[in-house]
């Protein structure tokens, strides 16, 4: 299929949390992300050279608040804006102040009309002032976000047909593992048919298989529920383990992932 947009990477996931301090404690002190900023009911945490990979926002109901995708350059960002507008999703450019606050050259936002999920596309993001030095688990990157979708056909149309994500593996009509084409990682996003729309889990990729076992032991010592794993996924071949954060949202560590060429 044609891919109308070229992506660089999954940029960030934003979670709405009910107790910001508890969630910061979980993602910083147990998961191992670095706290970069906290102000106005929002916290930035990172696990890369970028200024944020996970955004936590205080709110009444926990869940996925948004996803950001970085594009390779400003020219591609302009093409993406025109394409997304042509699909009827009404993107809106950041103002100068918003772009500066988000530490990007330019960007725009729009929503999935079916679910209301807010998406940000941007280019020219700054790097963090200091390198990410993993204090616990050696996290390599924010790996992927998996969505539960109540209307699989509509979700497939939105992500694959309109936004141009590439299918790496799927069970037609119920599950799709999607990559930010032409990014080679097996999936940065996945769709799973379910009774309601919402977050299935957010993933962090680690550099060493020992990180999986050490993370499991740390979570057990802190009485954090382990809900799946350790094990190996058949799609992507990665080793995994899943935990629950303070709001009951699922976070995953994984090691290893199949990569696919652009063509």
Short mmCIF file of C-alpha atoms in Angstrom, two decimals:
data_model
loop_
_atom_site.label_atom_id
_atom_site.label_comp_id
_atom_site.label_asym_id
_atom_site.label_seq_id
_atom_site.Cartn_x
_atom_site.Cartn_y
_atom_site.Cartn_z
CA UNK A 1 0.00 0.00 0.00
CA UNK A 2 1.02 3.63 -0.38
CA UNK A 3 2.31 5.38 2.73
CA UNK A 4 1.21 9.04 2.69
CA UNK A 5 3.40 10.04 5.67
CA UNK A 6 7.01 9.23 6.53
CA UNK A 7 7.53 8.90 10.29
CA UNK A 8 10.70 9.15 12.32
CA UNK A 9 9.53 7.52 15.54
CA UNK A 10 6.94 7.22 18.27
CA UNK A 11 7.64 10.41 20.21
CA UNK A 12 5.75 10.20 23.48
CA UNK A 13 2.73 8.85 25.31
CA UNK A 14 0.63 11.03 27.63
CA UNK A 15 -1.24 9.40 30.51
CA UNK A 16 -3.91 10.95 32.69
CA UNK A 17 -3.33 9.90 36.31
CA UNK A 18 -5.33 10.48 39.49
CA UNK A 19 -2.38 10.99 41.88
CA UNK A 20 0.53 12.69 40.17
CA UNK A 21 2.99 12.16 43.02
CA UNK A 22 2.29 8.42 43.20
CA UNK A 23 2.58 8.02 39.45
CA UNK A 24 5.85 9.96 39.34
CA UNK A 25 7.14 7.68 42.09
CA UNK A 26 6.19 4.58 40.11
CA UNK A 27 7.61 5.62 36.74
CA UNK A 28 10.74 7.24 38.19
CA UNK A 29 11.63 5.09 41.22
CA UNK A 30 10.40 1.69 40.01
CA UNK A 31 10.32 1.84 36.21
CA UNK A 32 13.49 3.94 36.01
CA UNK A 33 12.57 6.98 33.92
CA UNK A 34 14.12 10.35 34.76
CA UNK A 35 11.89 13.21 35.93
CA UNK A 36 12.62 16.17 33.68
CA UNK A 37 9.92 18.69 34.63
CA UNK A 38 6.95 18.99 36.99
CA UNK A 39 4.62 21.99 36.91
CA UNK A 40 0.93 22.81 36.68
CA UNK A 41 -0.30 19.28 37.29
CA UNK A 42 1.92 17.79 34.60
CA UNK A 43 5.21 15.89 34.70
CA UNK A 44 7.68 15.08 31.95
CA UNK A 45 9.73 11.90 32.25
CA UNK A 46 12.29 10.61 29.81
CA UNK A 47 14.22 7.49 28.89
CA UNK A 48 16.14 8.84 25.89
CA UNK A 49 18.04 11.90 24.68
CA UNK A 50 14.73 13.67 24.09
CA UNK A 51 13.24 16.03 26.71
CA UNK A 52 10.20 13.79 27.33
CA UNK A 53 9.02 10.30 26.41
CA UNK A 54 6.18 9.99 28.92
CA UNK A 55 3.90 12.83 30.05
CA UNK A 56 1.77 12.42 33.17
CA UNK A 57 -1.22 14.74 33.64
CA UNK A 58 -3.36 14.92 36.76
CA UNK A 59 -7.04 14.17 36.12
CA UNK A 60 -10.11 12.51 37.54
CA UNK A 61 -10.10 9.44 35.29
CA UNK A 62 -6.95 7.46 34.45
CA UNK A 63 -6.25 6.61 30.84
CA UNK A 64 -4.39 7.48 27.67
CA UNK A 65 -4.51 11.25 27.08
CA UNK A 66 -2.52 11.46 23.85
CA UNK A 67 0.28 10.17 21.63
CA UNK A 68 2.99 12.14 19.84
CA UNK A 69 4.85 11.18 16.68
CA UNK A 70 8.04 12.81 15.44
CA UNK A 71 8.45 13.29 11.70
CA UNK A 72 11.86 13.50 9.98
CA UNK A 73 11.76 17.17 8.95
CA UNK A 74 9.58 20.25 8.51
CA UNK A 75 8.84 19.50 4.85
CA UNK A 76 7.37 16.12 5.84
CA UNK A 77 5.41 17.83 8.61
CA UNK A 78 3.84 20.18 6.04
CA UNK A 79 2.94 17.24 3.79
CA UNK A 80 1.44 15.38 6.73
CA UNK A 81 -0.69 18.40 7.71
CA UNK A 82 -2.10 18.68 4.18
CA UNK A 83 -2.81 14.95 3.99
CA UNK A 84 -4.49 14.75 7.42
CA UNK A 85 -6.61 17.80 6.61
CA UNK A 86 -7.66 16.14 3.36
CA UNK A 87 -8.86 13.13 5.39
CA UNK A 88 -11.20 15.44 7.31
CA UNK A 89 -9.45 15.41 10.71
CA UNK A 90 -9.05 19.22 11.05
CA UNK A 91 -5.43 19.50 12.26
CA UNK A 92 -4.44 22.73 14.03
CA UNK A 93 -0.91 24.14 13.99
CA UNK A 94 0.78 24.88 17.30
CA UNK A 95 1.15 28.52 18.08
CA UNK A 96 4.68 29.87 18.46
CA UNK A 97 4.45 29.79 22.24
CA UNK A 98 3.13 26.20 22.30
CA UNK A 99 5.88 24.98 20.00
CA UNK A 100 8.49 26.66 22.19
CA UNK A 101 7.01 25.11 25.33
CA UNK A 102 6.98 21.65 23.75
CA UNK A 103 10.60 22.18 22.60
CA UNK A 104 9.88 21.53 18.92
CA UNK A 105 10.46 23.60 15.80
CA UNK A 106 6.84 23.19 14.66
CA UNK A 107 3.94 20.85 15.21
CA UNK A 108 0.21 20.36 14.95
CA UNK A 109 -2.52 18.52 16.80
CA UNK A 110 -5.73 16.74 15.86
CA UNK A 111 -8.07 14.11 17.28
CA UNK A 112 -9.33 10.70 16.28
CA UNK A 113 -12.97 11.45 15.58
CA UNK A 114 -14.12 8.01 16.75
CA UNK A 115 -12.34 7.93 20.13
CA UNK A 116 -11.32 11.53 20.84
CA UNK A 117 -7.68 10.48 21.30
CA UNK A 118 -5.45 13.52 20.84
CA UNK A 119 -2.48 13.14 18.48
CA UNK A 120 0.50 15.46 18.06
CA UNK A 121 2.76 15.46 15.00
CA UNK A 122 5.95 17.51 15.20
CA UNK A 123 9.47 17.94 13.84
CA UNK A 124 12.70 19.48 15.02
CA UNK A 125 12.49 18.44 18.65
CA UNK A 126 15.31 19.60 20.90
CA UNK A 127 17.52 17.18 22.79
CA UNK A 128 17.65 17.13 26.56
CA UNK A 129 20.39 19.23 28.19
CA UNK A 130 21.98 16.15 29.79
CA UNK A 131 22.23 12.51 28.64
CA UNK A 132 19.75 10.00 30.00
CA UNK A 133 21.60 7.94 32.59
CA UNK A 134 19.42 4.93 33.54
CA UNK A 135 19.26 4.80 37.35
CA UNK A 136 17.63 1.34 37.47
CA UNK A 137 16.59 -0.62 34.40
CA UNK A 138 18.59 0.21 31.28
CA UNK A 139 15.70 1.56 29.21
CA UNK A 140 16.59 2.16 25.59
CA UNK A 141 13.42 3.92 24.41
CA UNK A 142 9.69 4.26 24.69
CA UNK A 143 8.78 1.21 22.65
CA UNK A 144 5.09 1.21 21.79
CA UNK A 145 1.54 1.98 22.78
CA UNK A 146 -1.18 -0.66 22.41
CA UNK A 147 -4.80 0.41 22.08
CA UNK A 148 -8.02 -1.43 22.84
CA UNK A 149 -10.48 -0.53 20.07
CA UNK A 150 -14.23 -1.10 20.16
CA UNK A 151 -14.64 -0.65 16.38
CA UNK A 152 -11.71 -2.45 14.80
CA UNK A 153 -12.62 -1.61 11.20
CA UNK A 154 -12.79 2.11 11.96
CA UNK A 155 -9.50 1.97 13.90
CA UNK A 156 -7.84 0.10 11.02
CA UNK A 157 -9.07 2.72 8.54
CA UNK A 158 -7.80 5.57 10.73
CA UNK A 159 -4.32 4.23 11.50
CA UNK A 160 -3.51 2.16 8.40
CA UNK A 161 -5.46 3.62 5.51
CA UNK A 162 -5.49 7.30 6.53
CA UNK A 163 -2.32 7.76 8.60
CA UNK A 164 -0.21 5.23 6.69
CA UNK A 165 1.06 2.98 9.47
CA UNK A 166 2.44 -0.30 8.12
CA UNK A 167 1.17 -3.72 9.19
CA UNK A 168 3.96 -5.94 10.50
CA UNK A 169 1.76 -8.79 11.78
CA UNK A 170 -1.99 -9.11 12.20
CA UNK A 171 -4.99 -11.28 12.83
CA UNK A 172 -7.33 -9.68 10.28
CA UNK A 173 -10.34 -8.09 11.90
CA UNK A 174 -9.08 -8.28 15.49
CA UNK A 175 -5.35 -7.49 16.04
CA UNK A 176 -2.76 -5.44 14.15
CA UNK A 177 0.87 -4.69 15.02
CA UNK A 178 1.77 -1.44 13.25
CA UNK A 179 5.07 0.29 12.61
CA UNK A 180 5.73 3.99 12.06
CA UNK A 181 6.79 3.46 8.47
CA UNK A 182 9.65 3.55 7.53
CA UNK A 183 10.90 3.12 11.13
CA UNK A 184 12.13 -0.50 11.21
CA UNK A 185 10.84 -1.49 14.67
CA UNK A 186 8.23 -4.23 14.38
CA UNK A 187 5.59 -2.10 16.07
CA UNK A 188 5.28 1.29 17.69
CA UNK A 189 1.50 0.96 17.89
CA UNK A 190 -0.90 -1.96 18.04
CA UNK A 191 -4.67 -2.38 17.89
CA UNK A 192 -6.59 -5.04 19.80
CA UNK A 193 -10.33 -5.47 19.35
CA UNK A 194 -12.16 -5.14 22.65
CA UNK A 195 -15.39 -3.98 24.28
CA UNK A 196 -14.24 -0.39 24.85
CA UNK A 197 -11.71 2.10 23.50
CA UNK A 198 -8.70 2.85 25.67
CA UNK A 199 -5.17 2.00 26.67
CA UNK A 200 -4.07 -1.63 26.69
CA UNK A 201 -0.48 -0.91 27.74
CA UNK A 202 2.54 1.31 27.25
CA UNK A 203 5.92 -0.32 26.59
CA UNK A 204 9.53 0.53 27.40
CA UNK A 205 12.30 -1.35 25.57
CA UNK A 206 15.38 -2.35 27.57
CA UNK A 207 18.93 -3.09 26.48
CA UNK A 208 19.62 -6.36 28.31
CA UNK A 209 17.59 -9.51 29.00
CA UNK A 210 18.70 -9.29 32.64
CA UNK A 211 16.70 -6.05 32.91
CA UNK A 212 13.52 -8.13 32.64
CA UNK A 213 14.38 -10.31 35.64
CA UNK A 214 15.76 -7.46 37.71
CA UNK A 215 12.65 -5.40 37.00
CA UNK A 216 10.44 -8.30 38.02
CA UNK A 217 12.29 -8.67 41.33
CA UNK A 218 12.10 -4.93 42.03
CA UNK A 219 8.34 -4.88 41.37
CA UNK A 220 7.76 -7.92 43.57
CA UNK A 221 9.70 -6.28 46.42
CA UNK A 222 7.50 -3.18 46.09
CA UNK A 223 4.28 -5.25 45.96
CA UNK A 224 3.52 -4.06 42.43
CA UNK A 225 1.12 -6.46 40.65
CA UNK A 226 2.73 -8.45 37.82
CA UNK A 227 -0.06 -9.29 35.38
CA UNK A 228 1.71 -11.15 32.55
CA UNK A 229 5.11 -12.74 32.07
CA UNK A 230 7.95 -13.08 31.94
CA UNK A 231 7.57 -14.66 28.53
CA UNK A 232 8.26 -14.28 24.81
CA UNK A 233 5.89 -12.73 22.30
CA UNK A 234 5.39 -14.64 19.07
CA UNK A 235 4.88 -11.40 17.11
CA UNK A 236 8.16 -9.41 17.33
CA UNK A 237 9.95 -12.22 19.31
CA UNK A 238 10.58 -9.91 22.29
CA UNK A 239 10.95 -11.03 25.92
CA UNK A 240 8.39 -9.25 28.12
CA UNK A 241 6.90 -8.61 31.53
CA UNK A 242 3.87 -6.46 32.43
CA UNK A 243 3.09 -4.51 35.64
CA UNK A 244 0.27 -2.32 36.93
CA UNK A 245 0.91 1.33 37.76
CA UNK A 246 -0.84 3.06 40.72
CA UNK A 247 -3.98 3.67 38.63
CA UNK A 248 -4.11 0.09 37.36
CA UNK A 249 -2.80 0.99 33.90
CA UNK A 250 -0.42 -1.56 32.40
CA UNK A 251 3.26 -0.87 31.71
CA UNK A 252 5.61 -3.30 29.98
CA UNK A 253 9.34 -3.91 29.81
CA UNK A 254 10.51 -5.77 26.71
CA UNK A 255 13.86 -6.89 25.36
CA UNK A 256 14.58 -7.50 21.69
CA UNK A 257 12.34 -6.79 18.71
CA UNK A 258 12.20 -7.89 15.10
CA UNK A 259 13.08 -5.13 12.63
CA UNK A 260 11.75 -4.81 9.09
CA UNK A 261 13.25 -3.03 6.07
CA UNK A 262 11.53 -0.04 4.51
CA UNK A 263 10.44 -2.15 1.53
#
